[in-house]
Amino acid sequence: MKRQRTITQMREKGKTPEKQLSHEEILSLQEKDFRLLMLKMMQDIGNKLEAKMDNLQETLTKEIQDIKLKQEEMQNTITEIKNSLEAANSRIQEAEERISEVEDRLVEITDAEQKREKRLKTNEESLRELWDNVKRTNIRIIGVPEGEEREKGTEKIFQEIIAENFPNMGKESLTQIQEAQRVPYKINPRRNTPRHILIKLTKIKDKEKILKAAREKKQVTYKGTPIRLSADFSAETLQARREWHDILNVMKGKNLQPRLLYPAR
Amino acid sequence: MKRQRTITQMREKGKTPEKQLSHEEILSLQEKDFRLLMLKMMQDIGNKLEAKMDNLQETLTKEIQDIKLKQEEMQNTITEIKNSLEAANSRIQEAEERISEVEDRLVEITDAEQKREKRLKTNEESLRELWDNVKRTNIRIIGVPEGEEREKGTEKIFQEIIAENFPNMGKESLTQIQEAQRVPYKINPRRNTPRHILIKLTKIKDKEKILKAAREKKQVTYKGTPIRLSADFSAETLQARREWHDILNVMKGKNLQPRLLYPAR
Amino acid sequence: MKRQRTITQMREKGKTPEKQLSHEEILSLQEKDFRLLMLKMMQDIGNKLEAKMDNLQETLTKEIQDIKLKQEEMQNTITEIKNSLEAANSRIQEAEERISEVEDRLVEITDAEQKREKRLKTNEESLRELWDNVKRTNIRIIGVPEGEEREKGTEKIFQEIIAENFPNMGKESLTQIQEAQRVPYKINPRRNTPRHILIKLTKIKDKEKILKAAREKKQVTYKGTPIRLSADFSAETLQARREWHDILNVMKGKNLQPRLLYPAR
């Protein structure tokens, strides 16, 4: 009787008494109790495994659900990115077209620039020729002290220079003076050399005759003091001549024998 | 015998008779039937749980498979996006370089512009000086009625004005007329004032003598009617003088005492 | 006794003898062995299913883990892409602003271009007028053989032409020669026509008188050989006249009757 206990007695011990029943106890159970125990154990195993399975399912389903949510979120981000990238590509496309138009405009501007550059150069040359043309009947007298003209006038100084240096020259040249004046009009206080006197003659021949005579005489004077008579050139021609002289001097320094005295025009 | 039924009898009741067997029925089963029932129940539990597990596995594996497919698809999209973004960055890079070149070109153009602007200004000043130079032996006669020159010629009008206003002036000035004409060449029908007469003298001195005499006499006339004699300036110089007068008038209006009559040149 | 075998005996056959026990054998087991078998089978089912479940869990958890890792990796890539795209958009923004500035600059340059173009045109017209002004007292003599001037000078040729063709013309015109020279200064070896002789007179009236007389005489000669006397125009005016003649010729070719001989200036 000691070993023959009822299930009821065993249940009083705890909630899961089955596992605690030893094999000996189970072997000593009455047939009826053994059968009830079997049914109970069968049910317990089923419940326990099903619960475990439900738990697993729940856990994994939750994980999968999270993954899917995250995936959806990422998919939305990707869609946004695709749209954003498409918009960026459109902007790039538009920017490229604008750049192309700008580049085309630059080519046009460069063409127009070159044409205008050429015209500007033509105008500058034309101006230089005009100035040379305007100045070609002029003689510059360099070295006559300032103030000499105050009493007798500038024209008279020129007449005196002709009389002093070229006494045999005809009177004609002297009556053909269109203009006689100091240049520039204002005295520059920072320069201590007298301003030039500019004589405009009517005939180019007269100018050439006087300058030729001056070159032959070598020393031209005004009241005994050396002065210089020179042709009058535009600022641009003087600049070109200076540059050309620099080149000639460099060539001479290198023992080259330049043939041209001035560049052909 | 009533309570001792066979499994076969029970099976005839339905497909899953076990669950419907009450504890009392199970307790009343013969030993052999109980044993068979136990084996059957054991097998059923195993099958049922395994089926459930297979079902779970299948469901979750399907879910995971879907996720992986979706993930692969997203990965492809991401790769595409990366490539597309890389291409976009290359285009941006290229566009930036083109913009830089354009900007460099603009700096060059701006430099060239400034140089050309300076040359253009120099040319304009040179032209203005040339025109002033060309016009500096000119006298403008303003107010002689149109048609007066028809019979006697324009030069004769000038000679009459000199004789009428400056009877003591030497004959020399009169023989030094290079040109005498109405300007402009065509009559503008919308202006009801007579065109000016332009006299080109040979010597600047003659022009100055005549204009000085005109200023001293104050009232110059042609056949008794007042006319004006004036120097001839380039359009640009006239424009500059007008602008300068505007400034002087504004200064006078503000009670300032401008010292300069004309801007220094 | 044959059919009543012990579990121990059965176990000696192999490790999983239960499955190999037939129903008949199980039915013939002693009560004690049956009970032990039941306990064993119960435990085995539980273990087997739990193992299977653990295996499933492990497999799926591994799969999910892989997916999550991959997802994280993709998320990082997406974040990188977003940042990269943001950077690209900033660069595009900046590029667009640079393009806008460039476009604004181009508008400014185009405006400045148009203003300079206008000034350039004004200068060109002014230059053309100046040249025409400078040349308006000139007469061109076309057709006098080269070298004729060597002995007697260019001025003398002009005087001989006047004497030969217009014997009644006053001496005055002849004394008013400012300049007489071959143009251009250098002989062009590729042209086999003699260079023109350019005569600069002092008075425009004298030029007009001579050219009018030449038109009336129709045939002007030098030493009996036909030559031509013509007015002297700037290169630009000659070009404009040539173009205008082309238009007039086209109009005449179409039987149109152009009224204007030259465009109004």
Coordinates of N, CA, C and O in Angstrom, one line a residue, chain C residues 24-110:
Chain C
E24 N 1.7 -6.3 -32.3 CA 1.5 -7.6 -31.6 C 2.5 -7.7 -30.4 O 2.2 -8.1 -29.3
E25 N 3.7 -7.3 -30.7 CA 4.8 -7.4 -29.6 C 4.4 -6.5 -28.5 O 4.5 -6.9 -27.3
I26 N 3.9 -5.3 -28.8 CA 3.5 -4.3 -27.7 C 2.4 -4.9 -26.9 O 2.4 -4.8 -25.7
L27 N 1.4 -5.5 -27.6 CA 0.3 -6.1 -26.9 C 0.7 -7.3 -26.0 O 0.1 -7.5 -25.0
S28 N 1.8 -7.9 -26.4 CA 2.2 -9.1 -25.6 C 3.2 -8.7 -24.5 O 3.7 -9.6 -23.8
L29 N 3.5 -7.4 -24.4 CA 4.5 -7.0 -23.4 C 3.9 -7.1 -22.0 O 2.6 -7.0 -21.9
Q30 N 4.7 -7.4 -21.0 CA 4.2 -7.4 -19.6 C 3.8 -6.0 -19.2 O 4.3 -5.0 -19.8
E31 N 2.9 -5.8 -18.3 CA 2.4 -4.5 -17.9 C 3.5 -3.6 -17.6 O 3.6 -2.4 -18.0
K32 N 4.5 -4.0 -16.8 CA 5.6 -3.2 -16.4 C 6.4 -2.7 -17.6 O 6.7 -1.5 -17.7
D33 N 6.7 -3.6 -18.5 CA 7.5 -3.2 -19.7 C 6.7 -2.2 -20.6 O 7.2 -1.2 -21.2
F34 N 5.3 -2.4 -20.7 CA 4.5 -1.5 -21.5 C 4.6 -0.1 -20.9 O 4.7 0.9 -21.6
R35 N 4.4 -0.1 -19.5 CA 4.5 1.2 -18.9 C 5.8 1.9 -19.2 O 5.9 3.1 -19.5
L36 N 6.9 1.2 -19.0 CA 8.2 1.8 -19.3 C 8.3 2.3 -20.8 O 8.9 3.4 -21.1
L37 N 7.8 1.4 -21.7 CA 7.8 1.8 -23.1 C 7.0 3.1 -23.3 O 7.5 4.0 -24.1
M38 N 5.9 3.2 -22.7 CA 5.0 4.4 -22.8 C 5.8 5.6 -22.4 O 5.9 6.6 -23.1
L39 N 6.5 5.5 -21.2 CA 7.2 6.7 -20.7 C 8.3 7.0 -21.7 O 8.6 8.2 -22.0
K40 N 9.0 6.0 -22.2 CA 10.1 6.2 -23.1 C 9.6 6.9 -24.4 O 10.2 7.9 -24.9
M41 N 8.5 6.3 -25.0 CA 8.0 6.9 -26.2 C 7.5 8.3 -26.0 O 7.8 9.2 -26.9
M42 N 6.9 8.6 -24.9 CA 6.4 10.0 -24.6 C 7.6 10.9 -24.6 O 7.6 12.0 -25.3
Q43 N 8.7 10.5 -23.9 CA 9.9 11.3 -23.8 C 10.5 11.5 -25.2 O 10.9 12.6 -25.6
D44 N 10.6 10.4 -26.0 CA 11.2 10.5 -27.4 C 10.4 11.5 -28.3 O 11.0 12.3 -29.0
I45 N 9.1 11.4 -28.2 CA 8.3 12.3 -29.1 C 8.6 13.7 -28.7 O 8.9 14.6 -29.6
G46 N 8.6 14.0 -27.4 CA 8.9 15.4 -27.0 C 10.3 15.8 -27.4 O 10.4 16.9 -28.0
N47 N 11.3 15.0 -27.2 CA 12.6 15.3 -27.6 C 12.8 15.6 -29.1 O 13.4 16.6 -29.5
K48 N 12.2 14.6 -29.8 CA 12.3 14.7 -31.3 C 11.7 16.0 -31.8 O 12.3 16.7 -32.6
L49 N 10.5 16.3 -31.3 CA 9.8 17.5 -31.8 C 10.5 18.8 -31.4 O 10.6 19.7 -32.1
E50 N 11.0 18.7 -30.1 CA 11.7 19.9 -29.6 C 13.0 20.1 -30.4 O 13.3 21.3 -30.8
A51 N 13.6 19.1 -30.7 CA 14.9 19.2 -31.5 C 14.5 19.8 -32.9 O 15.2 20.7 -33.4
K52 N 13.5 19.3 -33.5 CA 13.1 19.7 -34.8 C 12.7 21.2 -34.7 O 13.1 22.0 -35.6
M53 N 12.0 21.6 -33.6 CA 11.6 23.0 -33.5 C 12.9 23.9 -33.3 O 13.0 25.0 -33.8
D54 N 13.8 23.4 -32.4 CA 15.0 24.1 -32.2 C 15.8 24.3 -33.5 O 16.3 25.4 -33.8
N55 N 15.8 23.3 -34.3 CA 16.5 23.3 -35.6 C 15.8 24.4 -36.5 O 16.5 25.2 -37.1
L56 N 14.5 24.3 -36.5 CA 13.7 25.3 -37.3 C 14.0 26.7 -36.8 O 14.3 27.6 -37.6
Q57 N 13.9 26.9 -35.5 CA 14.2 28.2 -34.9 C 15.6 28.7 -35.3 O 15.8 29.8 -35.8
E58 N 16.5 27.8 -35.2 CA 17.9 28.2 -35.5 C 18.1 28.6 -36.9 O 18.6 29.6 -37.3
T59 N 17.5 27.7 -37.8 CA 17.6 28.0 -39.2 C 17.0 29.4 -39.6 O 17.6 30.2 -40.2
L60 N 15.7 29.5 -39.1 CA 15.0 30.8 -39.4 C 15.7 32.0 -38.8 O 15.8 33.1 -39.4
T61 N 16.1 31.8 -37.6 CA 16.8 33.0 -36.9 C 18.0 33.4 -37.6 O 18.3 34.5 -37.8
K62 N 18.7 32.3 -38.1 CA 19.9 32.6 -38.9 C 19.6 33.4 -40.2 O 20.2 34.4 -40.6
E63 N 18.5 32.9 -40.8 CA 18.0 33.6 -42.1 C 17.7 35.0 -41.8 O 18.1 35.9 -42.5
I64 N 16.9 35.2 -40.7 CA 16.5 36.5 -40.3 C 17.7 37.4 -40.0 O 17.7 38.6 -40.4
Q65 N 18.6 36.8 -39.3 CA 19.8 37.5 -38.9 C 20.5 38.0 -40.2 O 20.9 39.2 -40.3
D66 N 20.7 37.1 -41.2 CA 21.3 37.5 -42.4 C 20.6 38.6 -43.1 O 21.2 39.6 -43.6
I67 N 19.2 38.5 -43.1 CA 18.4 39.5 -43.7 C 18.6 40.9 -43.1 O 18.8 41.9 -43.7
K68 N 18.7 40.8 -41.7 CA 18.8 42.1 -41.0 C 20.2 42.7 -41.2 O 20.3 43.9 -41.4
L69 N 21.2 41.8 -41.3 CA 22.6 42.3 -41.6 C 22.6 43.0 -43.0 O 23.1 44.1 -43.2
K70 N 22.0 42.3 -43.9 CA 21.9 42.8 -45.3 C 21.2 44.1 -45.3 O 21.5 45.1 -46.0
Q71 N 20.1 44.1 -44.5 CA 19.2 45.3 -44.5 C 20.0 46.5 -43.9 O 19.9 47.6 -44.4
E72 N 20.8 46.2 -42.9 CA 21.6 47.2 -42.2 C 22.6 47.8 -43.2 O 22.8 49.0 -43.3
E73 N 23.2 46.9 -43.9 CA 24.2 47.2 -45.0 C 23.5 48.1 -46.0 O 24.1 49.2 -46.4
M74 N 22.3 47.7 -46.5 CA 21.6 48.5 -47.5 C 21.2 49.9 -46.9 O 21.3 50.9 -47.6
Q75 N 20.8 49.8 -45.6 CA 20.5 51.1 -45.0 C 21.7 52.1 -45.0 O 21.5 53.3 -45.2
N76 N 22.8 51.5 -44.7 CA 24.0 52.3 -44.7 C 24.3 52.9 -46.1 O 24.6 54.1 -46.3
T77 N 24.1 52.0 -47.1 CA 24.3 52.4 -48.5 C 23.3 53.5 -48.8 O 23.7 54.5 -49.4
I78 N 22.1 53.3 -48.4 CA 21.0 54.3 -48.7 C 21.4 55.7 -48.0 O 21.3 56.7 -48.6
T79 N 21.9 55.6 -46.8 CA 22.3 56.8 -46.1 C 23.4 57.5 -46.8 O 23.4 58.7 -47.0
E80 N 24.4 56.7 -47.2 CA 25.5 57.2 -48.0 C 25.0 57.9 -49.3 O 25.4 59.0 -49.6
I81 N 24.1 57.2 -50.0 CA 23.5 57.7 -51.2 C 22.8 59.1 -50.9 O 22.9 60.0 -51.7
K82 N 22.0 59.1 -49.8 CA 21.3 60.3 -49.5 C 22.2 61.5 -49.3 O 22.0 62.6 -49.8
N83 N 23.3 61.2 -48.5 CA 24.3 62.2 -48.3 C 25.0 62.7 -49.6 O 25.1 63.9 -49.9
S84 N 25.3 61.7 -50.4 CA 25.9 61.9 -51.7 C 25.0 62.7 -52.6 O 25.5 63.7 -53.3
L85 N 23.7 62.4 -52.5 CA 22.8 63.1 -53.4 C 22.6 64.5 -52.9 O 22.5 65.5 -53.7
E86 N 22.6 64.7 -51.6 CA 22.5 66.0 -51.0 C 23.7 66.9 -51.4 O 23.5 68.0 -51.8
A87 N 24.8 66.2 -51.4 CA 26.1 66.9 -51.8 C 25.9 67.3 -53.3 O 26.3 68.4 -53.7
A88 N 25.4 66.3 -54.1 CA 25.3 66.6 -55.5 C 24.3 67.8 -55.7 O 24.6 68.6 -56.5
N89 N 23.2 67.8 -55.0 CA 22.3 68.8 -55.1 C 22.9 70.2 -54.8 O 22.6 71.2 -55.4
S90 N 23.7 70.2 -53.7 CA 24.4 71.4 -53.3 C 25.3 71.9 -54.5 O 25.3 73.1 -54.8
R91 N 26.0 70.9 -55.1 CA 26.9 71.3 -56.2 C 26.1 71.9 -57.4 O 26.5 72.8 -58.0
I92 N 24.9 71.2 -57.6 CA 24.1 71.6 -58.7 C 23.6 73.1 -58.4 O 23.6 73.9 -59.3
Q93 N 23.2 73.3 -57.2 CA 22.7 74.6 -56.8 C 23.8 75.6 -57.0 O 23.5 76.7 -57.6
E94 N 25.0 75.3 -56.6 CA 26.1 76.2 -56.7 C 26.4 76.5 -58.2 O 26.6 77.6 -58.7
A95 N 26.4 75.4 -59.0 CA 26.6 75.5 -60.4 C 25.6 76.4 -61.1 O 25.9 77.2 -61.9
E96 N 24.3 76.2 -60.7 CA 23.2 77.0 -61.3 C 23.4 78.5 -61.0 O 23.2 79.3 -61.8
E97 N 23.9 78.7 -59.7 CA 24.1 80.1 -59.4 C 25.2 80.7 -60.2 O 25.2 81.9 -60.6
R98 N 26.3 79.9 -60.4 CA 27.4 80.4 -61.2 C 27.0 80.6 -62.6 O 27.3 81.6 -63.2
I99 N 26.1 79.7 -63.1 CA 25.6 79.9 -64.5 C 24.8 81.2 -64.6 O 24.9 82.0 -65.5
S100 N 24.0 81.4 -63.6 CA 23.1 82.6 -63.6 C 24.0 83.9 -63.6 O 23.8 84.8 -64.3
E101 N 25.1 83.8 -62.8 CA 26.0 85.0 -62.8 C 26.6 85.2 -64.1 O 26.8 86.3 -64.6
V102 N 27.1 84.0 -64.7 CA 27.7 84.1 -66.0 C 26.7 84.7 -67.0 O 27.0 85.5 -67.9
E103 N 25.4 84.2 -67.0 CA 24.4 84.7 -67.9 C 24.2 86.2 -67.7 O 24.1 87.0 -68.7
D104 N 24.1 86.6 -66.4 CA 24.0 88.1 -66.1 C 25.2 88.8 -66.8 O 25.0 89.9 -67.4
R105 N 26.4 88.3 -66.6 CA 27.6 88.9 -67.1 C 27.5 89.0 -68.6 O 27.9 90.0 -69.2
L106 N 27.0 87.9 -69.2 CA 26.8 87.9 -70.7 C 25.9 89.0 -71.2 O 26.1 89.6 -72.2
V107 N 24.8 89.2 -70.4 CA 23.8 90.3 -70.7 C 24.5 91.6 -70.7 O 24.5 92.4 -71.6
E108 N 25.3 91.8 -69.6 CA 26.1 93.0 -69.4 C 27.1 93.2 -70.6 O 27.2 94.3 -71.1
I109 N 27.8 92.1 -70.9 CA 28.7 92.2 -72.0 C 28.1 92.5 -73.3 O 28.6 93.3 -74.1
T110 N 26.9 91.9 -73.5 CA 26.2 92.1 -74.8 C 25.7 93.6 -74.8 O 25.9 94.2 -75.9

